[in-house]
Amino acid sequence: MAGLTAGGATPQSITVHGASRVLEISFSDGAHFRLPFELLRVFSPSAEVKGHGPGQETLQTGKREVGIVALEPVGNYAVRPIFSDGHETGIYTWAYLYELGAQQAERWAGYEARLAAAGVDRDAPMPPRGGAGCGGHG
């Protein structure tokens, strides 16, 4: 399957918990993760968030209350969440979801460090996008 490493684990169940804002996912190797929607949104694999190369990332803020309004399958290798803030361009492969789950604490600590270095609060609204870019919602 595309999007998976050789012998990689595949999802056995995926549940969107709207009230607690958590995506719960269990994999074939027994791994089980509860990924907060905010984490998924902040670490979206989209070009709108990651940029088109190193150093072009857009620091995401104001996503604590973000919801997932739909979760669409992408072939047999990924899902595409539609977030309540309009962001819908991230395609999350099974391997990426597994990576986010396995590295959740480290990723979140890195995010908090980037916020501190930028002098912004996690709940600050996103600044308006200026100029031409990828378009869409940051």
Coordinates of N, CA and C in Angstrom, one line a residue:
M1 N 0.8 -1.2 0.0 CA 0.0 0.0 0.0 C 0.9 1.2 0.0
A2 N 0.5 2.2 -0.8 CA 1.2 3.5 -0.8 C 1.1 4.2 0.6
G3 N 2.1 5.0 0.9 CA 2.0 5.7 2.2 C 2.4 4.9 3.4
L4 N 2.7 3.7 3.2 CA 3.2 2.8 4.3 C 4.6 2.4 4.1
T5 N 5.3 2.2 5.2 CA 6.6 1.6 5.1 C 6.4 0.1 5.0
A6 N 7.4 -0.6 4.4 CA 7.3 -2.0 4.3 C 7.1 -2.7 5.7
G7 N 6.0 -3.5 5.8 CA 5.7 -4.1 7.1 C 5.1 -3.2 8.1
G8 N 4.8 -1.9 7.7 CA 4.2 -1.0 8.6 C 2.8 -1.4 9.1
A9 N 2.5 -0.9 10.3 CA 1.2 -1.2 10.9 C 0.1 -0.4 10.1
T10 N -1.1 -1.1 10.1 CA -2.2 -0.5 9.4 C -3.3 -0.2 10.5
P11 N -4.2 0.8 10.3 CA -5.2 1.0 11.2 C -6.3 -0.1 11.3
Q12 N -6.7 -0.4 12.5 CA -7.7 -1.4 12.7 C -9.0 -0.7 13.0
S13 N -8.9 0.5 13.7 CA -10.1 1.3 14.0 C -9.7 2.8 14.1
I14 N -10.6 3.6 13.6 CA -10.4 5.1 13.7 C -11.7 5.7 14.2
T15 N -11.7 6.4 15.3 CA -12.9 7.0 15.9 C -12.7 8.5 16.1
V16 N -13.6 9.3 15.6 CA -13.6 10.7 15.9 C -14.5 11.0 17.1
H17 N -13.9 11.5 18.2 CA -14.6 11.8 19.4 C -14.8 13.4 19.4
G18 N -15.9 13.8 18.9 CA -16.2 15.2 18.8 C -16.2 16.0 20.1
A19 N -16.8 15.4 21.2 CA -16.9 16.1 22.4 C -15.6 16.3 23.1
S20 N -14.7 15.3 23.1 CA -13.4 15.4 23.7 C -12.3 15.9 22.7
R21 N -12.7 16.1 21.4 CA -11.8 16.6 20.4 C -10.6 15.7 20.3
V22 N -10.8 14.4 20.1 CA -9.7 13.4 20.0 C -10.0 12.5 18.9
L23 N -9.0 12.2 18.1 CA -9.0 11.1 17.1 C -8.4 9.9 17.7
E24 N -9.1 8.8 17.9 CA -8.6 7.6 18.5 C -8.3 6.6 17.4
I25 N -7.1 6.0 17.4 CA -6.7 5.1 16.3 C -5.9 4.0 16.9
S26 N -6.3 2.8 16.4 CA -5.7 1.5 16.9 C -5.0 0.9 15.6
F27 N -3.8 0.4 15.8 CA -3.1 -0.2 14.7 C -2.9 -1.7 14.8
S28 N -2.6 -2.3 13.7 CA -2.5 -3.8 13.6 C -1.3 -4.3 14.5
D29 N -0.4 -3.5 14.9 CA 0.7 -4.0 15.8 C 0.4 -3.8 17.2
G30 N -0.9 -3.4 17.5 CA -1.3 -3.2 18.9 C -1.2 -1.8 19.5
A31 N -0.5 -0.9 18.7 CA -0.4 0.5 19.1 C -1.8 1.1 19.1
H32 N -2.0 2.0 20.1 CA -3.3 2.7 20.2 C -2.9 4.1 20.6
F33 N -3.5 5.1 19.9 CA -3.2 6.5 20.2 C -4.5 7.3 20.2
R34 N -4.4 8.3 21.1 CA -5.5 9.3 21.2 C -4.9 10.7 20.8
L35 N -5.2 11.1 19.6 CA -4.6 12.3 19.1 C -5.5 13.5 19.2
P36 N -5.2 14.5 20.0 CA -6.0 15.7 20.0 C -6.2 16.4 18.7
F37 N -7.4 16.9 18.4 CA -7.6 17.6 17.1 C -6.6 18.7 17.0
E38 N -6.3 19.4 18.1 CA -5.4 20.6 18.0 C -4.0 20.1 17.5
L39 N -3.5 19.0 18.0 CA -2.2 18.4 17.6 C -2.3 18.1 16.1
L40 N -3.3 17.5 15.7 CA -3.5 17.1 14.3 C -3.5 18.4 13.4
R41 N -4.2 19.4 13.8 CA -4.3 20.7 13.1 C -2.9 21.4 13.0
V42 N -2.3 21.5 14.2 CA -1.0 22.2 14.3 C 0.1 21.5 13.4
F43 N 0.0 20.2 13.4 CA 1.0 19.4 12.6 C 0.5 18.9 11.3
S44 N -0.5 19.6 10.7 CA -1.0 19.2 9.4 C 0.1 19.0 8.4
P45 N 0.1 18.0 7.6 CA 1.1 17.8 6.6 C 0.9 18.6 5.3
S46 N 0.0 19.5 5.3 CA -0.3 20.3 4.2 C 0.8 21.4 3.9
A47 N 0.9 21.8 2.7 CA 1.9 22.9 2.3 C 1.5 24.2 3.0
E48 N 0.2 24.4 3.3 CA -0.2 25.6 4.0 C 0.4 25.7 5.3
V49 N 0.7 24.6 6.0 CA 1.3 24.6 7.3 C 2.8 24.3 7.2
K50 N 3.2 23.3 6.5 CA 4.6 22.9 6.4 C 5.4 23.8 5.5
G51 N 4.8 24.5 4.6 CA 5.5 25.3 3.6 C 6.0 24.4 2.5
H52 N 6.8 24.9 1.6 CA 7.3 24.2 0.5 C 8.8 23.8 0.6
G53 N 9.3 24.0 1.8 CA 10.7 23.6 2.1 C 11.0 23.9 3.5
P54 N 12.2 23.5 4.0 CA 12.6 23.8 5.4 C 12.7 25.3 5.6
G55 N 12.2 25.7 6.8 CA 12.1 27.1 7.2 C 10.9 27.8 6.7
Q56 N 10.1 27.2 6.0 CA 8.9 27.9 5.5 C 7.6 27.5 6.2
E57 N 7.8 26.8 7.4 CA 6.6 26.4 8.2 C 5.9 27.6 8.7
T58 N 4.5 27.5 8.8 CA 3.7 28.5 9.4 C 3.3 28.1 10.8
L59 N 3.7 28.8 11.8 CA 3.4 28.5 13.2 C 1.9 28.6 13.4
Q60 N 1.2 27.6 13.8 CA -0.2 27.6 14.0 C -0.6 28.0 15.4
T61 N -1.5 28.9 15.5 CA -2.0 29.3 16.8 C -3.6 29.4 16.8
G62 N -4.2 29.5 17.9 CA -5.6 29.6 18.0 C -6.4 28.4 17.6
K63 N -5.8 27.2 17.8 CA -6.4 26.0 17.3 C -6.9 25.1 18.5
R64 N -6.9 25.6 19.7 CA -7.3 24.7 20.8 C -8.7 24.2 20.7
E65 N -9.6 25.0 20.2 CA -11.0 24.6 20.1 C -11.4 24.0 18.7
V66 N -10.4 23.8 17.9 CA -10.7 23.3 16.5 C -11.4 21.9 16.6
G67 N -12.4 21.7 15.7 CA -13.0 20.4 15.6 C -12.8 19.8 14.3
I68 N -13.2 18.5 14.2 CA -13.1 17.8 12.9 C -14.6 17.6 12.5
V69 N -15.0 18.2 11.4 CA -16.4 18.1 10.9 C -16.6 16.9 10.0
A70 N -15.5 16.4 9.4 CA -15.6 15.2 8.6 C -14.2 14.6 8.5
L71 N -14.2 13.3 8.2 CA -12.9 12.5 8.0 C -13.1 11.7 6.8
E72 N -12.4 12.1 5.7 CA -12.6 11.4 4.4 C -11.5 10.5 4.1
P73 N -11.8 9.3 3.7 CA -10.7 8.3 3.3 C -10.0 8.8 2.0
V74 N -8.7 8.5 1.9 CA -7.9 8.8 0.7 C -7.3 7.5 0.3
G75 N -7.9 6.8 -0.7 CA -7.5 5.5 -1.1 C -7.5 4.6 0.1
N76 N -6.5 3.7 0.1 CA -6.4 2.7 1.3 C -5.2 3.1 2.1
Y77 N -4.7 4.3 2.1 CA -3.5 4.7 2.7 C -3.5 5.9 3.6
A78 N -4.7 6.6 3.7 CA -4.7 7.9 4.4 C -6.1 8.4 4.7
V79 N -6.2 9.4 5.4 CA -7.5 10.1 5.7 C -7.2 11.6 5.5
R80 N -8.3 12.4 5.2 CA -8.2 13.8 5.1 C -9.3 14.4 6.0
P81 N -8.8 15.0 7.1 CA -9.8 15.6 8.0 C -10.2 17.0 7.5
I82 N -11.5 17.3 7.7 CA -12.0 18.6 7.4 C -12.2 19.3 8.7
F83 N -11.4 20.3 9.0 CA -11.4 20.9 10.3 C -12.4 22.1 10.3
S84 N -12.9 22.4 11.5 CA -13.9 23.4 11.7 C -13.5 24.8 11.3
D85 N -12.1 25.0 11.2 CA -11.6 26.3 10.8 C -11.5 26.4 9.3
G86 N -12.0 25.4 8.6 CA -11.9 25.4 7.1 C -10.7 24.7 6.5
H87 N -9.7 24.4 7.3 CA -8.5 23.7 6.8 C -8.9 22.3 6.4
E88 N -8.6 22.0 5.1 CA -8.9 20.6 4.6 C -7.9 20.1 3.6
T89 N -6.7 20.6 3.6 CA -5.8 20.2 2.6 C -4.7 19.2 3.1
G90 N -4.8 18.8 4.3 CA -3.8 17.9 4.9 C -4.2 16.4 4.6
I91 N -3.3 15.6 4.0 CA -3.6 14.2 3.9 C -2.7 13.5 4.8
Y92 N -3.3 12.8 5.8 CA -2.6 12.1 6.9 C -2.5 10.6 6.5
T93 N -1.3 10.2 6.1 CA -1.1 8.8 5.8 C -1.1 8.0 7.1
W94 N -1.3 6.7 7.0 CA -1.3 5.8 8.2 C 0.1 6.0 8.9
A95 N 1.2 6.0 8.1 CA 2.5 6.1 8.7 C 2.7 7.5 9.5
Y96 N 2.1 8.6 8.9 CA 2.2 9.8 9.6 C 1.4 9.9 10.9
L97 N 0.2 9.3 10.8 CA -0.6 9.2 12.0 C 0.1 8.4 13.1
Y98 N 0.7 7.3 12.7 CA 1.4 6.5 13.7 C 2.6 7.3 14.3
E99 N 3.3 8.0 13.4 CA 4.4 8.8 13.8 C 3.9 9.9 14.8
L100 N 2.8 10.6 14.5 CA 2.3 11.6 15.4 C 1.9 11.0 16.8
G101 N 1.3 9.8 16.7 CA 1.0 9.2 18.0 C 2.2 8.8 18.8
A102 N 3.2 8.2 18.2 CA 4.4 7.7 18.8 C 5.2 8.8 19.4
Q103 N 5.2 10.0 18.7 CA 6.0 11.1 19.1 C 5.2 12.3 19.6
Q104 N 4.0 12.0 20.1 CA 3.1 13.1 20.5 C 3.7 14.0 21.6
A105 N 4.3 13.5 22.6 CA 4.9 14.3 23.7 C 6.0 15.2 23.2
E106 N 6.9 14.6 22.4 CA 8.1 15.3 21.8 C 7.6 16.4 20.9
R107 N 6.6 16.1 20.0 CA 6.1 17.0 19.1 C 5.5 18.2 19.8
W108 N 4.7 17.9 20.8 CA 4.0 19.0 21.5 C 5.0 19.9 22.3
A109 N 6.0 19.3 22.9 CA 7.1 20.1 23.5 C 7.8 21.0 22.5
G110 N 8.1 20.5 21.3 CA 8.7 21.3 20.3 C 7.8 22.4 19.9
Y111 N 6.5 22.2 19.8 CA 5.5 23.2 19.4 C 5.5 24.3 20.5
E112 N 5.5 23.9 21.7 CA 5.5 24.9 22.8 C 6.8 25.7 22.8
A113 N 7.9 25.1 22.5 CA 9.2 25.8 22.4 C 9.1 26.8 21.3
R114 N 8.6 26.4 20.1 CA 8.5 27.4 19.0 C 7.6 28.5 19.3
L115 N 6.5 28.3 20.0 CA 5.6 29.4 20.5 C 6.3 30.3 21.4
A116 N 7.1 29.8 22.3 CA 7.8 30.6 23.3 C 8.9 31.4 22.5
A117 N 9.6 30.8 21.6 CA 10.6 31.5 20.8 C 10.0 32.6 20.0
A118 N 8.8 32.4 19.5 CA 8.1 33.4 18.7 C 7.4 34.5 19.5
G119 N 7.4 34.2 20.8 CA 6.7 35.2 21.7 C 5.2 35.3 21.5
V120 N 4.6 34.1 21.1 CA 3.1 34.1 20.9 C 2.5 33.1 21.8
D121 N 1.3 33.3 22.1 CA 0.5 32.4 22.9 C -0.2 31.4 22.0
R122 N -0.4 30.2 22.5 CA -1.0 29.1 21.8 C -2.5 29.5 21.4
D123 N -3.1 30.4 22.1 CA -4.5 30.7 21.8 C -4.6 32.0 21.0
A124 N -3.5 32.6 20.6 CA -3.5 33.9 19.9 C -4.1 33.6 18.5
P125 N -4.9 34.5 18.0 CA -5.5 34.3 16.6 C -4.4 34.2 15.6
M126 N -4.6 33.5 14.5 CA -3.6 33.5 13.4 C -3.6 34.9 12.8
P127 N -2.4 35.4 12.5 CA -2.3 36.6 11.8 C -2.9 36.5 10.4
P128 N -3.3 37.6 9.8 CA -3.9 37.5 8.5 C -2.7 37.1 7.5
R129 N -3.1 36.4 6.5 CA -2.1 35.9 5.5 C -1.9 37.1 4.5
G130 N -0.7 37.4 4.2 CA -0.4 38.4 3.3 C 0.3 37.9 2.0
G131 N 0.0 38.5 0.9 CA 0.7 38.1 -0.3 C 0.1 36.9 -0.9
A132 N 0.7 36.5 -2.0 CA 0.3 35.2 -2.7 C 1.0 34.1 -2.0
G133 N 0.3 33.0 -1.9 CA 0.9 31.8 -1.3 C 0.2 30.6 -1.9
C134 N 0.0 29.6 -1.0 CA -0.7 28.4 -1.4 C -2.2 28.6 -1.5
G135 N -2.7 29.7 -0.9 CA -4.1 30.0 -0.8 C -4.7 29.1 0.3
G136 N -6.0 29.1 0.4 CA -6.7 28.3 1.5 C -6.6 29.0 2.8
H137 N -6.8 28.1 3.8 CA -6.9 28.6 5.2 C -5.6 28.1 5.9
G138 N -4.9 29.0 6.6 CA -3.6 28.6 7.2 C -3.9 27.8 8.4

